[in-house]
Structures are given as structure tokens and as C-alpha cells.
Coordinates of C-alpha atoms in Angstrom, one line a residue:
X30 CA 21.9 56.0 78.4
X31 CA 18.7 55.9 75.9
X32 CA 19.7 55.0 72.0
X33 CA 19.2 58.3 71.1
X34 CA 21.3 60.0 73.3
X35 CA 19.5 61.1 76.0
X36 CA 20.4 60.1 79.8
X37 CA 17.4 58.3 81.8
X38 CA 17.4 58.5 85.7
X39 CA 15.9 57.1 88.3
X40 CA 12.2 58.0 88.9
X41 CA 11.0 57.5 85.3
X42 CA 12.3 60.9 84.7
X43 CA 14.6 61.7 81.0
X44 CA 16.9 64.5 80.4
X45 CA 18.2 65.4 77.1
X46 CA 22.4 65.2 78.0
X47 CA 24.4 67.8 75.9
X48 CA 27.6 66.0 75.3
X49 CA 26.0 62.7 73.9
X50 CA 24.0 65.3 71.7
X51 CA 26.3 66.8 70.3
X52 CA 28.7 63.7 69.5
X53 CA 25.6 62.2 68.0
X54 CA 25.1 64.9 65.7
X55 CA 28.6 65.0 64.4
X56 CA 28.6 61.2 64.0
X57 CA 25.6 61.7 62.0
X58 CA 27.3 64.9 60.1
X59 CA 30.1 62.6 59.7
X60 CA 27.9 60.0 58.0
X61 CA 26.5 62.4 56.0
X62 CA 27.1 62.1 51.6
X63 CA 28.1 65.9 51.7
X64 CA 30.7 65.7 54.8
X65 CA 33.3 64.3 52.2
X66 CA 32.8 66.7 49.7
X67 CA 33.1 70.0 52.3
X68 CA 36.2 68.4 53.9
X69 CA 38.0 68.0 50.4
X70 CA 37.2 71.4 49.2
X71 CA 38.1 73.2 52.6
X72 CA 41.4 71.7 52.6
X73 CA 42.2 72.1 49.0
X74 CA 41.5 75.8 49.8
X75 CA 43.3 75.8 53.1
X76 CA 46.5 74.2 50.8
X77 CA 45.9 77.3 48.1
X78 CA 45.8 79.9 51.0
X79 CA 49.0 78.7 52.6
X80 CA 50.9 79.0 49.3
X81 CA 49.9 82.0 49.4
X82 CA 52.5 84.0 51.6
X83 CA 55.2 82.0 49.9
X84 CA 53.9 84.0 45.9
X85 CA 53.5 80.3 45.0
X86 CA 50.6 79.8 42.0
X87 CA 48.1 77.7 42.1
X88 CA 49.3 76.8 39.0
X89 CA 52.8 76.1 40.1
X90 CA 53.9 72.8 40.6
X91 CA 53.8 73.3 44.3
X92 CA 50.4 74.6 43.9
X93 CA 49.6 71.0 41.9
X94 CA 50.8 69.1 44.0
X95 CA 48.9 71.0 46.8
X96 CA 45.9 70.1 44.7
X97 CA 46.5 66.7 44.1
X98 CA 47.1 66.2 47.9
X99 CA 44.0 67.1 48.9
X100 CA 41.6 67.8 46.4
X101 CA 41.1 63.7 46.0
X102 CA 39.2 63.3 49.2
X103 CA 36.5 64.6 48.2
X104 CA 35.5 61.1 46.6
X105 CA 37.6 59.0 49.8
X106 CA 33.9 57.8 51.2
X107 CA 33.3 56.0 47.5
X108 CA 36.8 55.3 46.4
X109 CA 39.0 55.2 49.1
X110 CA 42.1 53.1 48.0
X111 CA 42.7 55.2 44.5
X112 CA 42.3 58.7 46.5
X113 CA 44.8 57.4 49.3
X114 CA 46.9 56.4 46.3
X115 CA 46.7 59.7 44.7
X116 CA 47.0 61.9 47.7
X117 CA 49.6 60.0 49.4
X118 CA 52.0 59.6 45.9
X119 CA 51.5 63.7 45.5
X120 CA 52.3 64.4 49.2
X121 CA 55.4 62.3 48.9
X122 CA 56.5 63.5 45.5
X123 CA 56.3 67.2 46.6
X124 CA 58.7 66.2 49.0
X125 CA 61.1 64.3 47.0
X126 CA 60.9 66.8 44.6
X127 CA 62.0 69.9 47.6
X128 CA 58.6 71.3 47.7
X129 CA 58.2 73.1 50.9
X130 CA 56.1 71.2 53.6
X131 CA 52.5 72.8 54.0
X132 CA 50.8 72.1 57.2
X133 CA 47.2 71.3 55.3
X134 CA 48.8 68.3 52.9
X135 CA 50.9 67.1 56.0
X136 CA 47.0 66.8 57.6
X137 CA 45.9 65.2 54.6
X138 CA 48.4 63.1 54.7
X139 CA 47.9 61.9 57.7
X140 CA 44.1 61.6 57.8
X141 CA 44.9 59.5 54.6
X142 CA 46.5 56.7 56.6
X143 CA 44.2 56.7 59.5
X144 CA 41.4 56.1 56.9
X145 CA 43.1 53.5 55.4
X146 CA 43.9 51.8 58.7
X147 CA 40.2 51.6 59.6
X148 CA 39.4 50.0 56.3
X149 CA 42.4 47.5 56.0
X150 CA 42.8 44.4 57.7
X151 CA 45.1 44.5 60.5
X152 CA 47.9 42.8 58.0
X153 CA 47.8 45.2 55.1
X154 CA 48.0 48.1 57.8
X155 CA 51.2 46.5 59.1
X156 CA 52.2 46.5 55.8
X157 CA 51.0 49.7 54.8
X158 CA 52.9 51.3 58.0
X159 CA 56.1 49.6 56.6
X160 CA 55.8 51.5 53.9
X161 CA 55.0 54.5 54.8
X162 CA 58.1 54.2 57.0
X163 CA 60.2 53.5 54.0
X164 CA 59.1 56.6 52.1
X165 CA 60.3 58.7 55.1
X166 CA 63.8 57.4 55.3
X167 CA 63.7 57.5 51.6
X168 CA 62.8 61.5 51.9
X169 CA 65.1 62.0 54.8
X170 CA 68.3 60.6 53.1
X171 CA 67.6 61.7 49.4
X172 CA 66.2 65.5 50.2
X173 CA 66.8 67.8 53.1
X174 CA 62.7 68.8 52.9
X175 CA 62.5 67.3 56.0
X176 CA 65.8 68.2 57.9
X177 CA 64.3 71.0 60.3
X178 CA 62.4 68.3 61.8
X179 CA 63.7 65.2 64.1
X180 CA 63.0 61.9 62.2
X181 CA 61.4 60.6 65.5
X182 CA 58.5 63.5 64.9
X183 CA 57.4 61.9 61.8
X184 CA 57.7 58.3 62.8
X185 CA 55.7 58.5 65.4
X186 CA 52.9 60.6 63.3
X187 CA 52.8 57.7 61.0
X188 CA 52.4 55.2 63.2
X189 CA 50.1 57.3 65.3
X190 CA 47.8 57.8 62.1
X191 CA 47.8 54.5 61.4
X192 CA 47.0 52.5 65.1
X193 CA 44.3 55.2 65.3
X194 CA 43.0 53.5 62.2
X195 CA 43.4 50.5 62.8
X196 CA 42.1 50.7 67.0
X197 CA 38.3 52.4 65.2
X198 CA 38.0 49.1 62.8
X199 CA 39.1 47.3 66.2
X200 CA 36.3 49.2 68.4
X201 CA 33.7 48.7 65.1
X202 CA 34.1 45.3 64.7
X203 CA 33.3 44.5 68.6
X204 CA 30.4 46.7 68.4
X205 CA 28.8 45.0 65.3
X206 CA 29.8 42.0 66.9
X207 CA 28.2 42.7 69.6
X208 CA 25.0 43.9 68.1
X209 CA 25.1 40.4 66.4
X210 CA 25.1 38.4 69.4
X211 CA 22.5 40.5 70.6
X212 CA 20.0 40.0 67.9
X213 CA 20.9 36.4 68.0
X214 CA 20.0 36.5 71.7
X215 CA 17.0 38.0 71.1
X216 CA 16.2 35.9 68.5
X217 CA 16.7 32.8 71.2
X218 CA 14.5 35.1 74.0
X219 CA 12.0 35.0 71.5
X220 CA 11.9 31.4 70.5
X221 CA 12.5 30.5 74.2
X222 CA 9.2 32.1 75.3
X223 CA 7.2 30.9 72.4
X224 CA 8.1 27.6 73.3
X225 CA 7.2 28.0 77.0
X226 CA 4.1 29.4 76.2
X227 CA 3.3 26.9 74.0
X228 CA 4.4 23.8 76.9
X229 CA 2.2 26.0 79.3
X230 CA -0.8 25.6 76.7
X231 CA -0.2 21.8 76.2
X232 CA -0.1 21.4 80.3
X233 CA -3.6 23.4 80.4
X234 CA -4.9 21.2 77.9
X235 CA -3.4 18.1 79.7
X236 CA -5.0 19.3 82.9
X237 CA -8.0 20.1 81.7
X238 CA -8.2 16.7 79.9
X239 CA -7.3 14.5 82.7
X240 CA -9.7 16.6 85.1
X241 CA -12.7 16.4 82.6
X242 CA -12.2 12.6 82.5
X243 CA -11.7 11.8 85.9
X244 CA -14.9 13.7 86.6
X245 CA -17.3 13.9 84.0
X246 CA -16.6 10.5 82.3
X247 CA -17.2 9.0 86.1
X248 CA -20.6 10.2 86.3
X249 CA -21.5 9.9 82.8
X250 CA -20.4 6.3 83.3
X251 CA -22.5 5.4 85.9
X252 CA -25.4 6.6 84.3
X253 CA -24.6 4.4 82.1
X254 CA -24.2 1.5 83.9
X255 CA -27.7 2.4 86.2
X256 CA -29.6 2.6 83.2
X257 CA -28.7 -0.2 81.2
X258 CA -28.7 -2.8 84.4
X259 CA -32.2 -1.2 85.7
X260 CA -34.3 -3.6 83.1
X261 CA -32.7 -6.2 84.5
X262 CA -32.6 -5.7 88.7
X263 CA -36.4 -3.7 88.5
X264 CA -39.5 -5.9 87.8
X265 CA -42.7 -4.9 85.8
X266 CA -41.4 -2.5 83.9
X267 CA -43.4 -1.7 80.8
X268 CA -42.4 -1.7 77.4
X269 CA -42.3 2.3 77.7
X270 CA -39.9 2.6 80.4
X271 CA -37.3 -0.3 79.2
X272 CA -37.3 1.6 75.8
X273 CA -36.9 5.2 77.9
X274 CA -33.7 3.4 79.7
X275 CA -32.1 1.9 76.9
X276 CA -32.3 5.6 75.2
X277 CA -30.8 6.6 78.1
X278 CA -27.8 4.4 78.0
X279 CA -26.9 4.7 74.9
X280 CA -26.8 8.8 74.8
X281 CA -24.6 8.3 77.7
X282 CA -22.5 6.1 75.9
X283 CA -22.6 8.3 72.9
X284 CA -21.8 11.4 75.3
X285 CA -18.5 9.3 76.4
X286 CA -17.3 8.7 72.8
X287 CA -17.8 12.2 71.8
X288 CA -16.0 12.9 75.4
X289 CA -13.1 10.7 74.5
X290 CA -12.7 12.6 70.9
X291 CA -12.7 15.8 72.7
X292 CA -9.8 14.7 75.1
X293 CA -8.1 13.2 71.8
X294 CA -7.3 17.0 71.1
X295 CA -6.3 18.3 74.4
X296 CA -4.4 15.9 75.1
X297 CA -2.4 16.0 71.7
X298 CA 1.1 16.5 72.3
X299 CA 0.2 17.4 76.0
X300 CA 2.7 16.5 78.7
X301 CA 1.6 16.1 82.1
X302 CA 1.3 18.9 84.4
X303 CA 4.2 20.2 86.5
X304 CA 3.1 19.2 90.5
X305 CA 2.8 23.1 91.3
X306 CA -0.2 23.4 88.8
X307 CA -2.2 20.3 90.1
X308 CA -5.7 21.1 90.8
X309 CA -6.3 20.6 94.9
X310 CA -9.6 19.3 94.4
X311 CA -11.1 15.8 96.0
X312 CA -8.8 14.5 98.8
X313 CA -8.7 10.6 100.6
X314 CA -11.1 12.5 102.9
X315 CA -14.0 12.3 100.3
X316 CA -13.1 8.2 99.7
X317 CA -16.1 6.9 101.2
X318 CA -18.3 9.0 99.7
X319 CA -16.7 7.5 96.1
X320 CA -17.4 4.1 97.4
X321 CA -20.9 5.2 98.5
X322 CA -21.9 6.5 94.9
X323 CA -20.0 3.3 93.6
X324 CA -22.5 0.8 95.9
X325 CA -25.6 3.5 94.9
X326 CA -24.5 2.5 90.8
X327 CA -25.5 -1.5 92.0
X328 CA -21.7 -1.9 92.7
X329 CA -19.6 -4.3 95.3
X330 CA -16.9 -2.4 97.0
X331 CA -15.1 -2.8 100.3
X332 CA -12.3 -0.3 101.6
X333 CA -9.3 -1.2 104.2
X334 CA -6.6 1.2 105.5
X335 CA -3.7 -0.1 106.5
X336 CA -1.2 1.5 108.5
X337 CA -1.4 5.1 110.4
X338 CA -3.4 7.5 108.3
X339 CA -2.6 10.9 108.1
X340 CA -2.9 14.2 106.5
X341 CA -0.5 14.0 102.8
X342 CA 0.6 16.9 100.7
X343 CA -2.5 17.8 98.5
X344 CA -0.9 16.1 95.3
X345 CA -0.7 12.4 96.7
X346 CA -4.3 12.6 98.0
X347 CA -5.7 13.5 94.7
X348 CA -3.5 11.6 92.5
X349 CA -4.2 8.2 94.9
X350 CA -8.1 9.6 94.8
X351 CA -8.5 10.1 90.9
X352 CA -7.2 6.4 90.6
X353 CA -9.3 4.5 93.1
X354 CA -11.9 6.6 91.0
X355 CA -10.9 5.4 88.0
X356 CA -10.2 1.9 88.7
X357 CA -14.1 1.8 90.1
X358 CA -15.2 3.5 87.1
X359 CA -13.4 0.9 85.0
X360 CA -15.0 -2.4 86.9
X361 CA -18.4 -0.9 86.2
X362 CA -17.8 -0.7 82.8
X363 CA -15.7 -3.6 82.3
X364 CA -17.3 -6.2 84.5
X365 CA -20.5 -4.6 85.9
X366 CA -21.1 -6.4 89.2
X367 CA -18.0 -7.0 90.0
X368 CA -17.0 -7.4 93.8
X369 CA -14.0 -4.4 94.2
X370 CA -11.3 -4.5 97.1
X371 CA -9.8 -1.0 97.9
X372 CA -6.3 -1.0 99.9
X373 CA -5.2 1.6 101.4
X374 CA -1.5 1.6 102.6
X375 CA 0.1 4.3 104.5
X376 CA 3.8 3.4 104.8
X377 CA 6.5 6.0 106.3
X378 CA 8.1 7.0 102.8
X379 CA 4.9 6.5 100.5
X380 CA 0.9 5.4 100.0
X381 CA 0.2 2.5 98.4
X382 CA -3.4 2.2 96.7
X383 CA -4.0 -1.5 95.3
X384 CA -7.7 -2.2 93.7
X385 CA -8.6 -5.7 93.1
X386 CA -12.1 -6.7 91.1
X387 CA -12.8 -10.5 90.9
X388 CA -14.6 -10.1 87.3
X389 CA -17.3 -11.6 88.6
X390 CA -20.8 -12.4 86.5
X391 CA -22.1 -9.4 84.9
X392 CA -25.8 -9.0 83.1
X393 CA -25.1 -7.1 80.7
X394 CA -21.7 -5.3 79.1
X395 CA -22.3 -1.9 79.1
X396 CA -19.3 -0.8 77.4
X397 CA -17.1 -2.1 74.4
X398 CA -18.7 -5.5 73.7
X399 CA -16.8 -7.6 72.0
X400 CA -18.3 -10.0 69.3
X401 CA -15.6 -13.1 70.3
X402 CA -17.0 -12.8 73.8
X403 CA -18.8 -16.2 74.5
X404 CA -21.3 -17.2 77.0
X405 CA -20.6 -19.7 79.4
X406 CA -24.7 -21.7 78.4
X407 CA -23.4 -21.1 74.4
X408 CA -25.8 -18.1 73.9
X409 CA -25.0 -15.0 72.2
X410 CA -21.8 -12.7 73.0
X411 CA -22.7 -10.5 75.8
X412 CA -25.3 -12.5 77.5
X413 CA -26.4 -12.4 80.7
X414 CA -24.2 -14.8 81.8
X415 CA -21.1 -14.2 80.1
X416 CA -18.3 -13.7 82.3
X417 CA -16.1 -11.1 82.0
X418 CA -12.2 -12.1 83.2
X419 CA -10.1 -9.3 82.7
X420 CA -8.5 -10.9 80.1
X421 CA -11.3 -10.4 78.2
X422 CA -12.1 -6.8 79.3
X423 CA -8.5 -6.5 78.3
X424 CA -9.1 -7.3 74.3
X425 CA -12.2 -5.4 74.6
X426 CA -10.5 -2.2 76.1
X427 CA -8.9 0.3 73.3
X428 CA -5.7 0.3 72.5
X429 CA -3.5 3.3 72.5
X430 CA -3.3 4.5 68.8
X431 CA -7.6 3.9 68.6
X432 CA -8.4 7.6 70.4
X433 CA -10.0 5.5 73.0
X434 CA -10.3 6.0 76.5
X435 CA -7.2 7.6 78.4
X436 CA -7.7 5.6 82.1
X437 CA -4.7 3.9 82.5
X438 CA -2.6 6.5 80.8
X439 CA -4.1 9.0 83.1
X440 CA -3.2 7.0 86.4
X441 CA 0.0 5.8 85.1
X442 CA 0.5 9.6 85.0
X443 CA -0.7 10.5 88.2
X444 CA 2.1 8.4 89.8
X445 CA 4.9 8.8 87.5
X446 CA 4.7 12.5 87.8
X447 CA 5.3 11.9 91.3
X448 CA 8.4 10.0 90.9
X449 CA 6.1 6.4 92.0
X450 CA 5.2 3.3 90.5
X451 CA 2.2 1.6 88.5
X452 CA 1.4 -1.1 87.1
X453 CA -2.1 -2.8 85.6
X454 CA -3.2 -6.2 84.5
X455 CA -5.1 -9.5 85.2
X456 CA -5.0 -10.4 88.2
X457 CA -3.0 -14.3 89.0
X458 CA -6.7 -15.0 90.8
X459 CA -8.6 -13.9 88.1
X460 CA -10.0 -10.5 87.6
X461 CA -8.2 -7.1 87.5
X462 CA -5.7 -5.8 89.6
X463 CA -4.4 -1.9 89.5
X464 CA -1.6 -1.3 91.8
X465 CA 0.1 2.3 92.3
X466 CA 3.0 3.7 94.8
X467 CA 3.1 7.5 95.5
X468 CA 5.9 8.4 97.1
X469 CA 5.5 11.6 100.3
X470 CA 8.3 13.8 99.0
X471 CA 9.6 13.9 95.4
X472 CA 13.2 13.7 95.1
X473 CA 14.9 13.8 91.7
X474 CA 13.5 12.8 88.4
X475 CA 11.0 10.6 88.2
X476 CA 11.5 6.8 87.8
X477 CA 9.2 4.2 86.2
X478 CA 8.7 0.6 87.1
X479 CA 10.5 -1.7 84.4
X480 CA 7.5 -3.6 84.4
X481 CA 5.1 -0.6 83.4
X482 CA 6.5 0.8 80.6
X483 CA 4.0 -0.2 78.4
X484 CA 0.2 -0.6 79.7
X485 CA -1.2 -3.9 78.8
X486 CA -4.7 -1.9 77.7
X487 CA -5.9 1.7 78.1
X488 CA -9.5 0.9 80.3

């Protein structure tokens, strides 16, 4: 049934019911400012016209009290509680006083204490039917008005009038009660989904961050890094082509920072992506070709499976793919020339991925020098020969609040989201060592390796 009283059925079809029409028209007749006015007057008339056949005047005193009994409700939407007392102290003084009973004040009467029932709380109607009970043992035992009629009659006419009253304010109450919690659920509906829309927009951002990272910042990077080693690894080059190499490192370099201030945005209050909505693109099948591009970028890498290799869901071969990546991408920028030792580790419950650099001597730092950095023949920071531990690549590598680079946070990701472990630091031989488990099937929440809670650098 539609709100405004008209019955839907099945098939997208709508036909106008009668009966919910018509009560919805008297409820809104009943509503209405003249509906009070109309009643009163018809039953002050009805009152007249029954005195009538008796020769009574209207200006008798059973006429006035015929008046005074029903002319009041007129005004019993604005003031009900002085009307009730008006019309309920003339109906019982016309019988105290031996009036004859008229059938249109007895109605009055009545519709009197049902009104007031629906407006009082349920303890003044209690009261209220108390003493309306009183007044009719009161009329029975002083007057004989109301001898023709069994005490029982009245009694239950009261009381009647009066649950009636009180069982609307009942039904009333519910229903705004009702309508209440409904607003307040829609309200919460409302909230609800502009808060899941909003997490859905922070986990497109998130995704689109880590994706443009993994894959843009790798190329960009090694750009980088052929450009600003080629003066050193190709001989005769004239002045013209050094300068035309150093231009292009540093736009490269530039294009990364304006990268990383870019993924400082999207990744604002961005949580990481539920596994459902992980992008199935590059998968373990495509790892030599990383460590091809890796050795074409001047490079020293060397891969070893372990174990029995086998197909994975999609998620574990991307997430174990995107951080051999990004380890590689970080020991060309942290330690260019740096020999690289990829593990691969397919054990029954999960994959582990270890990369190992040895920070080995590097011609140049192509990314975040650092001016404490000192050369091992005392010449300036950065020098051909400096060598670059990872402690120092460490210091030189932003920290977390800087808007730097998101590497480690993006890996540490990748394997927390599938319920594994990470962890990243120097190496006890020297060097770097990134270390991840990815676990084949996701149980539960994810769990995080007491020792990784807090990166020692973001690479």
C-alpha cells in the first residue's frame, strides 16, 4: 500500500483502492480547522431538536444545559481541557439536577472522554475514569435520572470511551515512534553509504597510486640511472652529448619528484585495496623479463627458485612481482652497480621472495645524495668511488612524514594485505636485504611481523 492510499501490485501496475480512499479522506476531513466547528453546531442543534417533542425551550434550563453540553466543542481542537470541563460539568449537572437524559449530550458526553483519553497520559486517564465513575454512583444514589437504566450500561460506556482514548494515543505514539526510528535509520543508510563511497574512492586512489609507482616510477628510474651512468661506461663522448645526458637525468629525476607529490594526494588517507579489487596484471611469469630490463639498465642480478614452482592465485604473483620490482628499482637508485640476489621460495603454505644487494661501488648517486656521504680516497661526497652501504642509502632515503618515495610502504602493503610478513634493512653482510612471506590462502585478519611495524626508511 502506496502513502497515498492507493494499492500497488505486482507487474508495475497501480490501482486506486476505494476503502483506503475514503478513510484517507475522512482522516483528512477530520484534520480539517472547520470539522470542529460543524460537529459542535450539529449537535447543539441535534440537542435543541430533541427537546423539542418534550415543549422544552431552548431557553429553559434543560435547553441550557443542552447548550452548554454541546455547544463547547466547537473550540475542543484549540482548548480541549476547558471545553471537556464545561461540557462534562453541564452533562452531569442536568442530571443531578433531574433533567431528562437526551441521547445527543449523552454522545457528547461520551465523545468528551474519549478525546480526553487520547490526549492524557495513561495516569490522568486512570484518574479521570475514576472520576467519572464517581459522578455516576453519585447520580445514581442522589437522583433517579438514571433509574430506567442498569448501572452496568453506563459503566461500561465510560470506561469504553475512555480505553478507546487512551488505545488511539497508544496506536499514535507507536506510529510516531516508528516514523522516528525510521528517519533515524535513514539518516544512518545515508551516512553508511557516503562513507562507503568515500572508502571506495580512497581504495581507487590507493590503487591507482601504488600501480602508477610500481610502474611508471620503475621506468622513469631507470632512465635515470642509464643516463646519468652513460658518461661514465661510454668513451669519446663530446661535450654535446654529456650535456644532452645530464639534461636527461635530471628531468627524469624531476619527473619522479613531481610523481611522488602526485601520489602524496592519492594516497592521502587511502587504505589499501580490498584483495578482490587488485589489478591482475604482471605475474612471476614475466620475472625474467624484469631481470632482463634490470641487466639492460647496467645492473647485476641473478635469480634462483627454490622449491616446486607452480601456478598461485593471481594476488601472490603480483604482489611477490611488484616487490622484486621494487626492490631492483631501489638498488639502482640506492647503490647503482650493485650485484642483486633474487630468491624465490615456493613452500606448501606460502612464497617467500628475499632480495639481497651487496652495496657494492657505485659511479655515481643518482638519487638523494647526501652531503655527509664520504669517499673512501677523501674526495668530494658522491664520488666515484664512494661506497654506498645501506646504511647510508638508509639516511639518504626519505622518511615517512617528508612526501617522499612510497617503496617500502607499498611492499609492506602488498604482504600485509595478504595476511604475510615483511621486513627491510641492512643487511648483517653489508648491503640491503628485503625479505617478504605471502601466504597461498588468506585466513582471518591479517597479522604483522613484530619486527616490521615500523620501516627503518621508505626507499
Amino acid at each position: 500500500m502506496a502513502p497515498d492510499g492507493t494499492a500497488v501490485l505486482p507487474g508495475s501496475a497501480t490501482r486506486t483502492a476505494p476503502l483506503p480512499r475514503w478513510i484517507n479522506a475522512w482522516a483528512e476531513f477530520t484534520a480539517s480547522w472547520y470539522f470542529a466547528p460543524l460537529t459542535g453546531l450539529a449537535l447543539t442543534i441535534a440537542a435543541l431538536a430533541e427537546l423539542a417533542p418534550r415543549s422544552e425551550s431552548p431557553l429553559s434550563v434543560a435547553g441550557g444545559f443542552a447548550v452548554a453540553a454541546t455547544l463547547p466543542l466547537v473550540w475542543r481542537q484549540e482548548y480541549l481541557r476547558p471545553v471537556a470541563a464545561v461540557a462534562l460539568g453541564a452533562f452531569a449537572a442536568s442530571l443531578l439536577t433531574g433533567q431528562g437524559l437526551l441521547i445527543t449530550t449523552t454522545f457528547a458526553a461520551l465523545y468528551t472522554l474519549y478525546a480526553l483519553g487520547r490526549q492524557l497520559p495513561r495516569q490522568s486517564a486512570g484518574a479521570l475514569a475514576v472520576g467519572s465513575l464517581v459522578t455516576v454512583a453519585v447520580v445514581y444514589f442522589a437522583t433517579t435520572t438514571l433509574d430506567e437504566i442498569p448501572w452496568p450500561a453506563p459503566v461500561v460506556a465510560v470506561l469504553a470511551a475512555i480505553g478507546l482514548g487512551d488505545a488511539r494515543r497508544a496506536v499514535e505514539s507507536a506510529g510516531r515512534t516508528e516514523a522516528a526510528a525510521e528517519e533515524r535509520n535513514n539518516e544512518t543508510l545515508t551516512r553508511l553509504t557516503a562513507v562507503q563511497r568515500e572508502q571506495a574512492v580512497m581504495r581507487e586512489r590507493a590503487r591507482i597510486a601504488r600501480e602508477l609507482h610500481d610502474v611508471v616510477a620503475h621506468s622513469v628510474s631507470m632512465i635515470a640511472v642509464q643516463a646519468e651512468t652513460a658518461p661514465y661506461t661510454m668513451d669519446d663522448l663530446s661535450p654535446e652529448a654529456r650535456a644532452g645526458y645530464t639534461e636527461i637525468a635530471k628531468t627524469a629525476r624531476d619527473a619522479l619528484v613531481e610523481m611522488r607529490r602526485l601520489l602524496s594526494v592519492l594516497r592521502a588517507d587511502a587504505k589499501p585495496e580490498p584483495e578482490s579489487q587488485t589489478a591482475p596484471q604482471p605475474r612471476l611469469d614475466r620475472l625474467p623479463d624484469l631481470i632482463d630490463q634490470h641487466r639492460g639498465a647496467g645492473g647485476r642480478v641473478d635469480l634462483e627458485v627454490h622449491g616446486d614452482p607452480r601456478a598461485l592465485s593471481t594476488t601472490v604473483e603480483l604482489s611477490a612481482y611488484r616487490i622484486v620490482q621494487e626492490a631492483l628499482t631501489n638498488a639502482r637508485r640506492h647503490a647503482p652497480g650493485a650485484e642483486v640476489h633474487v630468491d624465490l621460495t615456493y613452500l606448501p603454505d606460502r612464497l617467500a621472495v628475499r632480495v639481497r644487494d651487496d652495496g657494492g661501488d657505485a659511479p655515481t648517486m643518482v638519487f638523494s645524495r647526501d652531503p655527509s656521504t664520504t669517499r673512501d680516497d677523501g674526495g668530494e661526497p658522491g664520488g666515484p668511488n664512494a661506497r654506498h652501504t645501506g646504511e647510508t642509502r638508509l639516511q639518504s632515503a626519505p622518511s615517512a612524514d617528508s612526501g617522499g618515495g612510497h617503496g617500502l610502504v607499498g611492499m609492506r602493503e602488498r604482504a600485509t594485505m595478504l595476511g604475510g610478513r615483511f621486513t627491510a634493512g641492512p643487511a648483517v653482510a653489508g648491503g640491503f636485504l628485503v625479505e617478504a612471506e605471502l601466504p597461498l590462502s588468506r585466513e582471518g585478519n591479517p597479522t604483522r611481523d613484530p619486527g616490521s611495524e615500523a620501516p627503518p626508511a621508505h626507499r
